[in-house]
Every structure is written in C-alpha cells, then in structure tokens.
Amino acid sequence: MKREFLEGLDLGDGAKLSKESIEAIMAEHGKTKTALDNQITALTTERDTLNTQLGEANEAIKGFEKLDVDGIKTKAAEWETKYNTDTQALKDQLAAKEYEYSVNGAVTGLKFTSESARKAFVADLTAKKLPVQEGKLLGLEDFVKTYKESDPHAFAEDDGEPAPHVVSKTSGGNTGGAGAVLRAAFGLPTSEKEL
C-alpha cells in the first residue's frame, strides 16, 4: 500500500483522510507486512534446511548398499545423532528469529531520543530473553517501565500532542488592531493620529 494512494483517496464530497489517519493506516500495514515477511523468511529457512537434510539422507542411504549389517547399524546411529543435532539447531535458529521479530515488533511503538538509544534498548531486551507467546513478549511492559526509570533520557517525550511551534514577534504589518481594520473598512484613516 502506498501513502500516495491514501492521500489521493476521496471519501466522498471531496473529503480526504487526515494525516494522522494515513499514518495510523501505514503503521498497521507495516506491521502486517513485516509479520508476513518474517513468516516467509522462517518458512524458507525451514524448507531449505529440510531439503539439505533430505539430500544428505539420500546420499547416506546410497552408501548403505555397500555396507555390512554392523556398518549399517553404526551409520544409522550416526545419522540419527546428526539428524537430531541438525533438527535442534534448526529449532534454535527459528526460535531466535521469532524472538528477534518479536523484539523488533515491540520496538516499533516506542520513540527513542536517538538511534543509539534504540540499539541499546534492543540489545538489552534481546539479552533479557523474555518469553514469547503468539509473537508477543510477555513482561514487555514491566521491562519498558524499568528501563525508562533506569535510563529516562533514552525515550522521547510522547504526550500525544505535537510539540508547540514558537513564532517570534515580527515587524511591520497592521499594528492598529481591530479599530484600524474597522476604520479602513469605512474609508476612514487607519490611525486615530491621522484624524
């Protein structure tokens, strides 16, 4: 989904989506796309690993034809050990990826004062190894609260309102106030001094 599509979308009677609505839609779309990309990456990794294991198993089976019974038993035991080791390594790799995706998903809603602060937070959260349930980190709120207390300058202020825009006094312009505007509207001099 492209931002330009949402900006040009007519809701009827010339009404357009607000900038905040577009940002919310794009953020939600980004989360969904990231989750799907992560799932594709995990499934591709699993498929490639299983294909490699299948190829190795087929080569081992071909080699069994030339072995004696005791050799086959030995090779079968070796293969079983290798299979179990490789399978556990794959499970560990997929679990690490899932945790990484969960950490990255958890960080998207937080605002940091700098990229360095974000990286430090991600490193600490990754090292914490919080349990993951359905892609969500359990205990994340407590971790963030504790982190904010220990390093309050890592997070940007977020009070829900945009930062105020301060404008300095300018020179020139209509300094006569509302009275000058009324006098000008009736064709009178714009200042009382000109009377």
mmCIF file of C-alpha atoms in Angstrom:
data_model
loop_
_atom_site.group_PDB
_atom_site.id
_atom_site.type_symbol
_atom_site.label_atom_id
_atom_site.label_comp_id
_atom_site.label_asym_id
_atom_site.label_seq_id
_atom_site.Cartn_x
_atom_site.Cartn_y
_atom_site.Cartn_z
ATOM 1 C CA MET A 1 0.000 0.000 0.000
ATOM 2 C CA LYS A 2 1.349 3.389 -0.934
ATOM 3 C CA ARG A 3 0.946 6.609 1.026
ATOM 4 C CA GLU A 4 0.103 8.458 -2.215
ATOM 5 C CA PHE A 5 -2.912 6.183 -2.725
ATOM 6 C CA LEU A 6 -4.283 7.063 0.718
ATOM 7 C CA GLU A 7 -3.564 10.773 0.268
ATOM 8 C CA GLY A 8 -5.483 10.797 -3.037
ATOM 9 C CA LEU A 9 -8.391 8.671 -1.779
ATOM 10 C CA ASP A 10 -11.710 10.564 -1.981
ATOM 11 C CA LEU A 11 -14.078 9.660 0.862
ATOM 12 C CA GLY A 12 -16.969 11.476 -0.776
ATOM 13 C CA ASP A 13 -17.838 15.153 -1.116
ATOM 14 C CA GLY A 14 -14.122 15.924 -1.516
ATOM 15 C CA ALA A 15 -13.266 14.657 1.988
ATOM 16 C CA LYS A 16 -9.769 13.216 2.393
ATOM 17 C CA LEU A 17 -8.122 11.120 5.082
ATOM 18 C CA SER A 18 -6.301 13.135 7.733
ATOM 19 C CA LYS A 19 -2.515 12.889 8.027
ATOM 20 C CA GLU A 20 -2.948 11.105 11.378
ATOM 21 C CA SER A 21 -5.308 8.532 9.810
ATOM 22 C CA ILE A 22 -2.885 7.914 6.958
ATOM 23 C CA GLU A 23 -0.008 7.462 9.442
ATOM 24 C CA ALA A 24 -2.088 5.012 11.502
ATOM 25 C CA ILE A 25 -3.063 3.002 8.408
ATOM 26 C CA MET A 26 0.536 2.923 7.137
ATOM 27 C CA ALA A 27 1.836 1.839 10.566
ATOM 28 C CA GLU A 28 -0.690 -1.008 10.776
ATOM 29 C CA HIS A 29 0.067 -2.011 7.185
ATOM 30 C CA GLY A 30 3.784 -2.013 8.011
ATOM 31 C CA LYS A 31 3.216 -4.305 10.999
ATOM 32 C CA THR A 32 1.165 -6.741 8.901
ATOM 33 C CA LYS A 33 3.695 -6.716 6.054
ATOM 34 C CA THR A 34 6.599 -7.231 8.472
ATOM 35 C CA ALA A 35 4.819 -10.165 10.141
ATOM 36 C CA LEU A 36 4.175 -11.808 6.763
ATOM 37 C CA ASP A 37 7.750 -11.184 5.587
ATOM 38 C CA ASN A 38 9.040 -12.716 8.823
ATOM 39 C CA GLN A 39 6.827 -15.763 8.349
ATOM 40 C CA ILE A 40 8.035 -16.204 4.758
ATOM 41 C CA THR A 41 11.671 -15.953 5.880
ATOM 42 C CA ALA A 42 11.125 -18.546 8.632
ATOM 43 C CA LEU A 43 9.344 -20.963 6.291
ATOM 44 C CA THR A 44 12.004 -20.530 3.599
ATOM 45 C CA THR A 45 14.756 -21.256 6.125
ATOM 46 C CA GLU A 46 12.913 -24.341 7.351
ATOM 47 C CA ARG A 47 12.318 -25.589 3.781
ATOM 48 C CA ASP A 48 15.939 -25.096 2.751
ATOM 49 C CA THR A 49 17.222 -26.891 5.849
ATOM 50 C CA LEU A 50 14.847 -29.809 5.333
ATOM 51 C CA ASN A 51 15.858 -30.091 1.655
ATOM 52 C CA THR A 52 19.512 -30.211 2.681
ATOM 53 C CA GLN A 53 18.779 -32.905 5.262
ATOM 54 C CA LEU A 54 16.813 -34.932 2.695
ATOM 55 C CA GLY A 55 19.690 -34.762 0.210
ATOM 56 C CA GLU A 56 22.147 -35.905 2.894
ATOM 57 C CA ALA A 57 19.815 -38.737 3.921
ATOM 58 C CA ASN A 58 19.506 -39.946 0.320
ATOM 59 C CA GLU A 59 23.308 -39.946 -0.053
ATOM 60 C CA ALA A 60 23.620 -41.898 3.198
ATOM 61 C CA ILE A 61 21.043 -44.459 2.008
ATOM 62 C CA LYS A 62 23.003 -44.978 -1.224
ATOM 63 C CA GLY A 63 26.104 -45.577 0.876
ATOM 64 C CA PHE A 64 24.272 -48.184 2.978
ATOM 65 C CA GLU A 65 24.020 -50.513 -0.030
ATOM 66 C CA LYS A 66 27.785 -51.088 0.144
ATOM 67 C CA LEU A 67 27.962 -51.653 3.913
ATOM 68 C CA ASP A 68 27.621 -54.712 6.021
ATOM 69 C CA VAL A 69 24.903 -55.044 8.669
ATOM 70 C CA ASP A 70 27.086 -53.803 11.533
ATOM 71 C CA GLY A 71 28.274 -50.890 9.384
ATOM 72 C CA ILE A 72 24.671 -50.016 8.590
ATOM 73 C CA LYS A 73 23.742 -50.019 12.266
ATOM 74 C CA THR A 74 26.696 -47.762 13.050
ATOM 75 C CA LYS A 75 25.908 -45.396 10.183
ATOM 76 C CA ALA A 76 22.200 -45.376 11.124
ATOM 77 C CA ALA A 77 23.096 -44.391 14.689
ATOM 78 C CA GLU A 78 25.436 -41.669 13.383
ATOM 79 C CA TRP A 79 22.727 -40.406 11.031
ATOM 80 C CA GLU A 80 20.145 -40.337 13.818
ATOM 81 C CA THR A 81 22.502 -38.312 16.008
ATOM 82 C CA LYS A 82 23.251 -35.907 13.135
ATOM 83 C CA TYR A 83 19.549 -35.568 12.344
ATOM 84 C CA ASN A 84 18.670 -34.824 15.972
ATOM 85 C CA THR A 85 21.532 -32.302 16.246
ATOM 86 C CA ASP A 86 20.569 -30.560 12.978
ATOM 87 C CA THR A 87 16.874 -30.526 13.903
ATOM 88 C CA GLN A 88 17.632 -28.968 17.294
ATOM 89 C CA ALA A 89 19.906 -26.392 15.641
ATOM 90 C CA LEU A 90 17.069 -25.502 13.229
ATOM 91 C CA LYS A 91 14.588 -25.181 16.098
ATOM 92 C CA ASP A 92 17.029 -22.943 17.971
ATOM 93 C CA GLN A 93 17.596 -20.828 14.850
ATOM 94 C CA LEU A 94 13.848 -20.431 14.238
ATOM 95 C CA ALA A 95 13.221 -19.605 17.910
ATOM 96 C CA ALA A 96 15.979 -16.970 17.785
ATOM 97 C CA LYS A 97 14.422 -15.461 14.631
ATOM 98 C CA GLU A 98 10.957 -15.441 16.232
ATOM 99 C CA TYR A 99 12.386 -13.680 19.288
ATOM 100 C CA GLU A 100 14.197 -11.171 17.051
ATOM 101 C CA TYR A 101 10.947 -10.461 15.162
ATOM 102 C CA SER A 102 9.065 -10.072 18.452
ATOM 103 C CA VAL A 103 11.692 -7.634 19.771
ATOM 104 C CA ASN A 104 11.599 -5.595 16.550
ATOM 105 C CA GLY A 105 7.789 -5.552 16.664
ATOM 106 C CA ALA A 106 7.823 -4.393 20.278
ATOM 107 C CA VAL A 107 10.245 -1.546 19.499
ATOM 108 C CA THR A 108 8.158 -0.114 16.623
ATOM 109 C CA GLY A 109 5.711 1.563 19.013
ATOM 110 C CA LEU A 110 8.398 3.195 21.159
ATOM 111 C CA LYS A 111 10.010 6.564 20.475
ATOM 112 C CA PHE A 112 13.685 6.976 21.282
ATOM 113 C CA THR A 113 15.808 10.096 21.520
ATOM 114 C CA SER A 114 18.398 8.634 19.137
ATOM 115 C CA GLU A 115 19.266 5.590 17.050
ATOM 116 C CA SER A 116 21.948 4.705 19.626
ATOM 117 C CA ALA A 117 19.349 4.675 22.399
ATOM 118 C CA ARG A 118 17.132 2.386 20.286
ATOM 119 C CA LYS A 119 20.032 -0.009 19.587
ATOM 120 C CA ALA A 120 20.978 -0.157 23.276
ATOM 121 C CA PHE A 121 17.366 -0.854 24.235
ATOM 122 C CA VAL A 122 17.083 -3.636 21.601
ATOM 123 C CA ALA A 123 20.356 -5.195 22.797
ATOM 124 C CA ASP A 124 19.209 -5.168 26.432
ATOM 125 C CA LEU A 125 15.755 -6.531 25.513
ATOM 126 C CA THR A 126 17.309 -9.292 23.389
ATOM 127 C CA ALA A 127 19.676 -10.232 26.226
ATOM 128 C CA LYS A 128 16.737 -10.363 28.675
ATOM 129 C CA LYS A 129 15.193 -13.328 26.773
ATOM 130 C CA LEU A 130 11.588 -12.599 27.749
ATOM 131 C CA PRO A 131 9.206 -15.470 26.965
ATOM 132 C CA VAL A 132 7.284 -15.207 23.674
ATOM 133 C CA GLN A 133 3.628 -16.143 23.312
ATOM 134 C CA GLU A 134 1.849 -15.750 19.961
ATOM 135 C CA GLY A 135 4.543 -13.338 18.774
ATOM 136 C CA LYS A 136 4.211 -11.091 21.853
ATOM 137 C CA LEU A 137 6.878 -10.636 24.513
ATOM 138 C CA LEU A 138 5.500 -11.457 27.944
ATOM 139 C CA GLY A 139 6.606 -8.921 30.567
ATOM 140 C CA LEU A 140 7.467 -6.243 27.982
ATOM 141 C CA GLU A 141 5.538 -3.500 29.796
ATOM 142 C CA ASP A 142 7.443 -4.120 33.043
ATOM 143 C CA PHE A 143 10.751 -4.196 31.166
ATOM 144 C CA VAL A 144 9.996 -0.881 29.421
ATOM 145 C CA LYS A 145 8.879 0.714 32.701
ATOM 146 C CA THR A 146 12.061 -0.401 34.473
ATOM 147 C CA TYR A 147 14.186 0.708 31.531
ATOM 148 C CA LYS A 148 12.536 4.145 31.488
ATOM 149 C CA GLU A 149 13.265 4.506 35.203
ATOM 150 C CA SER A 150 16.920 3.489 34.803
ATOM 151 C CA ASP A 151 17.524 5.485 31.583
ATOM 152 C CA PRO A 152 14.809 8.157 31.195
ATOM 153 C CA HIS A 153 16.780 10.066 28.559
ATOM 154 C CA ALA A 154 16.653 7.131 26.115
ATOM 155 C CA PHE A 155 12.994 7.788 25.322
ATOM 156 C CA ALA A 156 11.484 10.759 23.532
ATOM 157 C CA GLU A 157 8.650 12.596 25.236
ATOM 158 C CA ASP A 158 5.272 11.427 23.916
ATOM 159 C CA ASP A 159 2.355 13.264 25.454
ATOM 160 C CA GLY A 160 0.126 12.671 22.452
ATOM 161 C CA GLU A 161 0.315 16.304 21.329
ATOM 162 C CA PRO A 162 2.685 17.739 18.760
ATOM 163 C CA ALA A 163 5.475 19.952 20.053
ATOM 164 C CA PRO A 164 4.413 23.621 20.189
ATOM 165 C CA HIS A 165 5.628 25.782 17.335
ATOM 166 C CA VAL A 166 7.005 29.046 18.723
ATOM 167 C CA VAL A 167 6.848 32.079 16.451
ATOM 168 C CA SER A 168 8.756 35.224 17.321
ATOM 169 C CA LYS A 169 7.309 38.718 17.011
ATOM 170 C CA THR A 170 7.543 40.116 13.515
ATOM 171 C CA SER A 171 7.974 43.698 12.465
ATOM 172 C CA GLY A 172 5.570 45.546 10.210
ATOM 173 C CA GLY A 173 2.019 44.552 9.457
ATOM 174 C CA ASN A 174 -1.165 46.007 10.806
ATOM 175 C CA THR A 175 -0.366 47.374 14.251
ATOM 176 C CA GLY A 176 -3.569 49.354 14.610
ATOM 177 C CA GLY A 177 -5.584 46.404 15.881
ATOM 178 C CA ALA A 178 -9.266 45.815 15.256
ATOM 179 C CA GLY A 179 -10.062 49.547 15.338
ATOM 180 C CA ALA A 180 -7.749 50.231 12.390
ATOM 181 C CA VAL A 181 -9.420 47.470 10.409
ATOM 182 C CA LEU A 182 -12.870 48.944 11.056
ATOM 183 C CA ARG A 183 -11.728 52.476 10.159
ATOM 184 C CA ALA A 184 -10.229 51.187 6.903
ATOM 185 C CA ALA A 185 -13.472 49.313 6.106
ATOM 186 C CA PHE A 186 -15.459 52.581 6.389
ATOM 187 C CA GLY A 187 -12.913 54.510 4.341
ATOM 188 C CA LEU A 188 -11.564 56.426 7.330
ATOM 189 C CA PRO A 189 -7.850 56.953 8.119
ATOM 190 C CA THR A 190 -6.347 53.790 9.683
ATOM 191 C CA SER A 191 -4.980 55.507 12.769
ATOM 192 C CA GLU A 192 -6.503 57.986 15.142
ATOM 193 C CA LYS A 193 -3.482 60.302 14.671
ATOM 194 C CA GLU A 194 -4.450 60.839 11.039
ATOM 195 C CA LEU A 195 -7.879 62.276 12.020
#
